[in-house]
């Protein structure tokens, strides 16, 4: 079976050939931890969690690196993230690293809630300042970067002069870049507007700062990913992922830094996940068009009519291909909930199915397991096509219910095969988790049984037993109260 991956660099679906057979190095840009992640961020990370799970299921040994951007970086439209970061620290009166810790913990909680697998390495930008200074020095030495007023910039024109094609990922040409880029963060320090900062001089107000050969400052955002991916995956690795919006300038700059430093294109397959929209507009903190994951799961929001379990959110996201835009809506969530419940019911049926109870024995089945399996894996290996995979899972669901109604037939061997494949695809690859039974409901049912038994004991004047039931429950913190309308209980 051949895995095909859509490569944003070539704009084509390509047969995946890892650098080292059987092994995959994958780097995904992580969150900026100056505030809570919104549901849009979760979608991108979920797309790569599914891709990571799929690669492992297909037999690859994967080293998955996802960084934490933990302060001090600037973007090309000015020192935006740093500004926000400073505002946030003032607002909350916290130490910078306290903010970082708070939102890193929150990020991990969110990922846990949605059943994400942790990456193999989760490096932080502030933990790799030395590597970033070294990279900047190397770029200056090689003539790809220049110092200006305590900051260091990457020389895009020089890079192109050497025939290295800045703009190859985002398909922009240099003239267009010159026409459309304004020198917002350079304050006249840059030679040319498209140049980007590798190291930035810290103004007196700047909170996070480090010593460098160019004075006190902090690294440019694009550099951290080059530093960390090179350190943990090598100068050239297999897959680099992130949201579509990171293609330019972030990933374009990463390619330039990698090629300029190491004379080799850093990444073989660039993968970009598409955006989550709400009200048909991209989810984003800056426009206010966003929802936090907890608000969706708890039901505390004005947009959805009820709360949705994290597994249903996960299922809803996976019903769209990672390269398609997904518009989240109440209807979409309701439909996903219905589908999810049906899928879980079918899994329960097949996992408890006893073939000897099946009355039809020698009838040919309309369900061809081998064909079905091939179709499911064709979808998975066709650029991780989760919606088509899910559609095939529902063919199996239909068959399982027919089997349960004695309208279908399966051999013992096929039954085992079907069970194994379905469980692996649903739980390991899609990463879904069954919604736990409502424990409160079960407790209530159990207590009603005990109250009924106690009533019977009292009726037959077995006060010993009825008192025992009451006292033992009380010892467990459950108090029975006898009233005119019968017995109720209070949980203490
Ligand atoms: P940030 O913390 O802003 O760097 O974003 C973390 C990740 O979320 C990046 O890969 C972004 O591309 C991605 N992202 C941001 N907004 C959305 C959105 N509305 N839908 C999907 N992914 C998003
Ligand atoms: Zn990055």
Coordinates of N, CA, C and O in Angstrom, one line a residue, residues 146-153 186-191 199-201 214:
X146 N 22.5 40.5 7.8 CA 23.4 41.7 8.1 C 22.8 42.3 9.4 O 21.7 42.2 9.7
X147 N 23.8 42.9 10.1 CA 23.4 43.6 11.4 C 23.0 45.0 11.1 O 23.6 45.6 10.2
X148 N 22.0 45.5 11.8 CA 21.7 46.9 11.6 C 21.1 47.4 12.9 O 20.1 46.9 13.4
X149 N 21.8 48.3 13.5 CA 21.4 48.9 14.8 C 21.0 47.9 15.9 O 20.0 48.0 16.5
X150 N 21.8 46.9 16.0 CA 21.6 45.9 17.1 C 20.6 44.8 16.7 O 20.4 43.9 17.5
X151 N 20.0 44.9 15.5 CA 19.2 43.8 15.1 C 19.9 43.1 13.9 O 20.8 43.7 13.3
X152 N 19.4 41.9 13.6 CA 20.0 41.2 12.5 C 18.9 40.8 11.5 O 17.9 40.2 12.0
X153 N 19.0 41.1 10.2 CA 18.0 40.8 9.3 C 18.5 39.8 8.2 O 19.7 39.8 7.8
X186 N 10.9 47.2 10.8 CA 12.3 47.5 10.6 C 12.7 48.9 11.0 O 13.9 49.1 11.3
X187 N 11.8 49.8 11.2 CA 12.1 51.2 11.5 C 13.2 51.7 10.7 O 14.1 52.4 11.2
X188 N 13.2 51.4 9.4 CA 14.3 51.9 8.5 C 15.6 51.2 8.7 O 16.6 51.6 8.1
X189 N 15.6 50.1 9.4 CA 16.9 49.4 9.6 C 17.2 48.4 8.5 O 18.3 48.0 8.3
X190 N 16.1 48.0 7.8 CA 16.3 47.0 6.8 C 16.8 47.5 5.5 O 16.5 48.7 5.1
X191 N 17.5 46.7 4.8 CA 18.0 47.1 3.4 C 16.8 47.1 2.5 O 16.6 48.0 1.7
X199 N 17.2 38.4 14.5 CA 17.4 38.8 15.9 C 17.0 40.2 16.0 O 17.3 41.0 15.1
X200 N 16.4 40.6 17.1 CA 15.8 41.9 17.2 C 16.4 42.6 18.5 O 16.3 41.9 19.6
X201 N 16.8 43.8 18.3 CA 17.3 44.5 19.5 C 16.1 44.8 20.5 O 15.0 45.1 20.0
X214 N 25.2 40.9 19.3 CA 24.7 42.2 18.8 C 24.1 43.0 19.9 O 23.3 44.0 19.6

